[in-house]
Amino acid sequence: GENVEQHPSTLSVQEGDSAVIKCTYSDSASNYFPWYKQELGKRPQLIIDIRSNVGEKKDQRIAVTLNKTAKHFSLHITETQPEDSAVYFCAASSNFNKFYFGSGTKLNVKP
Amino acid sequence: NAGVTQTPKFRVLKTGQSMTLLCAQDMNHEYMYWYRQDPGMGLRLIHYSVGEGTTAKGEVPDGYNVSRLKKQNFLLGLESAAPSQTSVYFCASSYGLAGGSETQYFGPGTRLLVL
């Protein structure tokens, strides 16, 4: 099956700095890559996603890049704010059936 | 529009007891999923369903059974609970491939403690 690895496990940045979280996947059939944000005690919420036919996608301060050849994708958050502090998960899926999640990155944005 | 709801919110079981977790969605979604979340391991897919009357195994299906008798409900059963099943369980739903939207909407979670 698919194996998704996520790095780093924790990330601490100063408010206003950028944050980058990286994931790799093993199954070349994976074609959908969502990113979720989970605040403490809350449910995961989708923040951005990308399909395999696209190399980059942006939504305001958040962007995701995908390198199919190298089988890795990354989440970029610019101008970080304290409210960005949370755990972020990447995931990979083939045709929206099985989803495989990374182990999560705890982002701490220091004011 | 309640979205995705889960019942119960919290439960304590003794080893060997059985229970059923209920997931309900009112968005007419085709696909539904059950995940478990353990510290440091992210979410792992237990079972999923791509439509009413269908179920399929995910990454960690052992010790669990599911049923999707109605489109809006997805039940997760533990026949004989074990301490290793202590976890937070999340249900999710989406329109799926045919529906043209991949976004998964998660329920609030059920915290299960098996003693």
Short mmCIF file of C-alpha atoms in Angstrom, two decimals:
data_model
loop_
_atom_site.label_atom_id
_atom_site.label_comp_id
_atom_site.label_asym_id
_atom_site.label_seq_id
_atom_site.Cartn_x
_atom_site.Cartn_y
_atom_site.Cartn_z
CA GLY A 1 0.00 0.00 0.00
CA GLU A 2 0.85 3.67 0.02
CA ASN A 3 3.38 5.08 2.51
CA VAL A 4 3.32 8.79 3.29
CA GLU A 5 6.16 10.34 5.27
CA GLN A 6 5.96 13.86 6.68
CA HIS A 7 8.71 16.17 7.96
CA PRO A 8 9.40 17.86 10.26
CA SER A 9 7.37 16.54 13.17
CA THR A 10 7.58 19.92 14.92
CA LEU A 11 8.27 23.37 13.51
CA SER A 12 8.64 26.60 15.41
CA VAL A 13 8.71 29.93 13.56
CA GLN A 14 8.48 33.60 14.43
CA GLU A 15 5.31 35.44 13.49
CA GLY A 16 5.64 36.79 9.97
CA ASP A 17 8.13 34.14 8.85
CA SER A 18 7.38 31.39 6.36
CA ALA A 19 6.82 27.73 7.20
CA VAL A 20 7.38 24.75 4.92
CA ILE A 21 6.20 21.19 5.58
CA LYS A 22 7.25 18.36 3.29
CA CYS A 23 5.71 14.98 2.46
CA THR A 24 6.80 12.07 0.32
CA TYR A 25 4.66 9.25 -1.02
CA SER A 26 5.47 5.86 -2.49
CA ASP A 27 2.57 4.89 -4.78
CA SER A 28 2.78 6.43 -8.25
CA ALA A 29 -0.98 5.81 -8.65
CA SER A 30 -1.78 8.46 -6.02
CA ASN A 31 -3.35 11.42 -7.75
CA TYR A 32 -4.88 13.60 -5.05
CA PHE A 33 -2.98 15.29 -2.22
CA PRO A 34 -4.91 17.23 0.44
CA TRP A 35 -3.57 19.10 3.45
CA TYR A 36 -5.49 19.33 6.71
CA LYS A 37 -5.19 21.59 9.74
CA GLN A 38 -6.18 20.24 13.13
CA GLU A 39 -6.43 22.44 16.19
CA LEU A 40 -6.20 20.86 19.63
CA GLY A 41 -9.29 18.80 20.39
CA LYS A 42 -10.91 19.64 17.06
CA ARG A 43 -11.61 17.80 13.84
CA PRO A 44 -9.23 17.96 10.83
CA GLN A 45 -10.21 20.59 8.28
CA LEU A 46 -9.09 20.78 4.67
CA ILE A 47 -6.99 23.87 3.96
CA ILE A 48 -5.73 23.19 0.45
CA ASP A 49 -5.42 20.32 -1.99
CA ILE A 50 -3.80 19.52 -5.30
CA ARG A 51 -4.36 16.99 -8.05
CA SER A 52 -1.58 15.20 -9.87
CA ASN A 53 -2.12 17.13 -13.11
CA VAL A 54 -1.17 20.41 -11.39
CA GLY A 55 2.27 21.45 -10.14
CA GLU A 56 1.32 24.27 -7.80
CA LYS A 57 -1.76 25.78 -6.20
CA LYS A 58 -2.15 28.92 -4.10
CA ASP A 59 -4.82 30.23 -1.79
CA GLN A 60 -3.89 33.55 -0.19
CA ARG A 61 -1.02 32.79 2.25
CA ILE A 62 -1.05 29.05 1.62
CA ALA A 63 0.44 27.18 -1.32
CA VAL A 64 1.09 23.57 -2.18
CA THR A 65 3.66 22.28 -4.68
CA LEU A 66 3.82 18.80 -6.17
CA ASN A 67 6.75 17.02 -7.81
CA LYS A 68 5.35 13.80 -9.31
CA THR A 69 8.73 12.60 -10.54
CA ALA A 70 10.27 12.77 -7.08
CA LYS A 71 6.98 11.80 -5.39
CA HIS A 72 6.96 14.66 -2.95
CA PHE A 73 4.69 17.58 -2.17
CA SER A 74 5.02 20.52 0.18
CA LEU A 75 2.88 23.00 2.08
CA HIS A 76 4.07 26.60 2.21
CA ILE A 77 2.59 29.12 4.63
CA THR A 78 3.77 32.72 4.26
CA GLU A 79 3.45 35.58 6.74
CA THR A 80 2.60 33.18 9.54
CA GLN A 81 0.25 34.30 12.30
CA PRO A 82 -0.31 32.89 15.82
CA GLU A 83 -3.65 31.47 14.66
CA ASP A 84 -1.73 29.26 12.20
CA SER A 85 -0.45 27.28 15.21
CA ALA A 86 -1.90 23.76 14.89
CA VAL A 87 -1.04 20.27 13.67
CA TYR A 88 -0.91 19.91 9.90
CA PHE A 89 -1.38 16.62 8.07
CA CYS A 90 -0.68 15.72 4.49
CA ALA A 91 -2.45 12.86 2.76
CA ALA A 92 -2.36 10.94 -0.51
CA SER A 93 -5.16 9.16 -2.31
CA SER A 94 -5.85 7.30 -5.51
CA ASN A 95 -9.25 8.29 -6.88
CA PHE A 96 -10.55 9.39 -3.48
CA ASN A 97 -10.99 5.90 -2.12
CA LYS A 98 -8.25 5.09 0.35
CA PHE A 99 -6.54 8.04 1.99
CA TYR A 100 -3.11 7.67 3.59
CA PHE A 101 -2.04 10.33 6.04
CA GLY A 102 1.34 11.57 7.17
CA SER A 103 2.15 11.53 10.87
CA GLY A 104 1.61 15.27 11.28
CA THR A 105 3.62 18.45 11.89
CA LYS A 106 3.03 20.55 14.97
CA LEU A 107 3.49 24.17 13.93
CA ASN A 108 4.11 26.75 16.63
CA VAL A 109 4.05 30.40 15.58
CA LYS A 110 5.63 32.60 18.21
CA PRO A 111 4.25 36.15 18.55
CA ASN B 1 -27.50 21.54 8.09
CA ALA B 2 -25.58 19.63 10.78
CA GLY B 3 -22.83 18.32 8.47
CA VAL B 4 -21.20 15.18 9.88
CA THR B 5 -22.18 14.09 13.38
CA GLN B 6 -20.86 11.24 15.53
CA THR B 7 -22.42 9.40 18.45
CA PRO B 8 -21.25 9.01 21.20
CA LYS B 9 -18.66 11.70 21.94
CA PHE B 10 -16.90 9.65 24.60
CA ARG B 11 -17.12 6.06 25.81
CA VAL B 12 -15.31 3.81 28.26
CA LEU B 13 -15.40 0.07 27.59
CA LYS B 14 -14.04 -2.96 29.36
CA THR B 15 -11.96 -5.45 27.42
CA GLY B 16 -14.24 -7.84 25.56
CA GLN B 17 -17.28 -5.56 25.46
CA SER B 18 -18.87 -4.56 22.18
CA MET B 19 -20.15 -1.25 20.93
CA THR B 20 -21.27 0.59 17.81
CA LEU B 21 -20.22 4.06 16.77
CA LEU B 22 -22.67 5.97 14.61
CA CYS B 23 -21.77 8.47 11.91
CA ALA B 24 -24.47 10.51 10.20
CA GLN B 25 -24.23 13.08 7.40
CA ASP B 26 -26.91 15.28 5.86
CA MET B 27 -24.98 16.44 2.78
CA ASN B 28 -26.08 13.59 0.49
CA HIS B 29 -22.48 12.41 0.24
CA GLU B 30 -21.73 9.11 -1.48
CA TYR B 31 -18.43 8.31 0.20
CA MET B 32 -17.98 7.77 3.93
CA TYR B 33 -14.91 6.84 5.93
CA TRP B 34 -13.88 5.72 9.40
CA TYR B 35 -10.44 6.67 10.74
CA ARG B 36 -8.64 6.23 14.00
CA GLN B 37 -6.16 8.77 15.30
CA ASP B 38 -3.41 7.80 17.73
CA PRO B 39 -0.72 10.13 19.11
CA GLY B 40 2.13 10.64 16.66
CA MET B 41 0.58 8.44 13.96
CA GLY B 42 -1.78 10.69 12.09
CA LEU B 43 -5.07 9.28 10.84
CA ARG B 44 -5.36 5.70 9.66
CA LEU B 45 -8.24 4.48 7.53
CA ILE B 46 -10.22 1.61 9.08
CA HIS B 47 -13.02 1.04 6.54
CA TYR B 48 -14.75 3.09 3.91
CA SER B 49 -17.86 3.06 1.74
CA VAL B 50 -18.38 4.39 -1.78
CA GLY B 51 -22.16 4.19 -1.65
CA GLU B 52 -25.18 2.79 0.16
CA GLY B 53 -24.81 -0.95 0.72
CA THR B 54 -21.05 -0.99 0.00
CA THR B 55 -18.09 -1.29 2.34
CA ALA B 56 -14.37 -1.88 1.85
CA LYS B 57 -11.31 -2.41 4.04
CA GLY B 58 -8.86 0.34 4.73
CA GLU B 59 -5.38 0.28 6.18
CA VAL B 60 -6.24 -1.10 9.67
CA PRO B 61 -9.53 -3.06 9.45
CA ASP B 62 -8.83 -5.90 11.91
CA GLY B 63 -11.13 -5.96 14.93
CA TYR B 64 -13.73 -3.67 13.32
CA ASN B 65 -16.83 -4.17 11.19
CA VAL B 66 -18.94 -1.60 9.36
CA SER B 67 -22.32 -1.28 7.73
CA ARG B 68 -23.88 1.28 5.37
CA LEU B 69 -27.54 0.31 5.20
CA LYS B 70 -28.64 3.91 4.61
CA LYS B 71 -26.79 6.48 2.54
CA GLN B 72 -26.64 8.98 5.38
CA ASN B 73 -25.34 6.58 8.06
CA PHE B 74 -22.09 4.65 8.47
CA LEU B 75 -21.75 2.41 11.51
CA LEU B 76 -18.50 1.18 13.02
CA GLY B 77 -18.67 -1.88 15.26
CA LEU B 78 -16.23 -3.32 17.75
CA GLU B 79 -17.25 -6.89 18.52
CA SER B 80 -14.75 -7.54 21.33
CA ALA B 81 -12.92 -4.40 22.40
CA ALA B 82 -9.20 -4.54 23.20
CA PRO B 83 -6.98 -1.93 24.93
CA SER B 84 -5.18 -1.46 21.58
CA GLN B 85 -8.42 0.04 20.25
CA THR B 86 -8.20 2.97 22.63
CA SER B 87 -8.13 5.90 20.25
CA VAL B 88 -10.00 8.86 18.83
CA TYR B 89 -12.29 7.80 15.99
CA PHE B 90 -13.20 10.20 13.21
CA CYS B 91 -15.82 9.73 10.57
CA ALA B 92 -15.65 11.64 7.29
CA SER B 93 -17.73 11.97 4.15
CA SER B 94 -17.38 13.37 0.65
CA TYR B 95 -19.17 13.50 -2.70
CA GLY B 96 -16.48 11.22 -4.09
CA LEU B 97 -15.24 10.70 -7.60
CA ALA B 98 -18.59 10.84 -9.41
CA GLY B 99 -19.72 13.82 -7.39
CA GLY B 100 -16.85 15.98 -8.62
CA SER B 101 -15.67 17.10 -5.20
CA GLU B 102 -12.95 15.40 -3.26
CA THR B 103 -13.23 17.42 -0.07
CA GLN B 104 -13.61 15.25 3.02
CA TYR B 105 -15.72 16.68 5.83
CA PHE B 106 -14.89 15.26 9.25
CA GLY B 107 -17.12 14.65 12.22
CA PRO B 108 -16.18 15.91 15.71
CA GLY B 109 -14.68 12.58 16.78
CA THR B 110 -15.43 9.89 19.36
CA ARG B 111 -12.95 9.32 22.16
CA LEU B 112 -12.87 5.63 23.13
CA LEU B 113 -11.06 4.24 26.15
CA VAL B 114 -10.79 0.46 26.53
CA LEU B 115 -9.74 -0.72 29.98
#
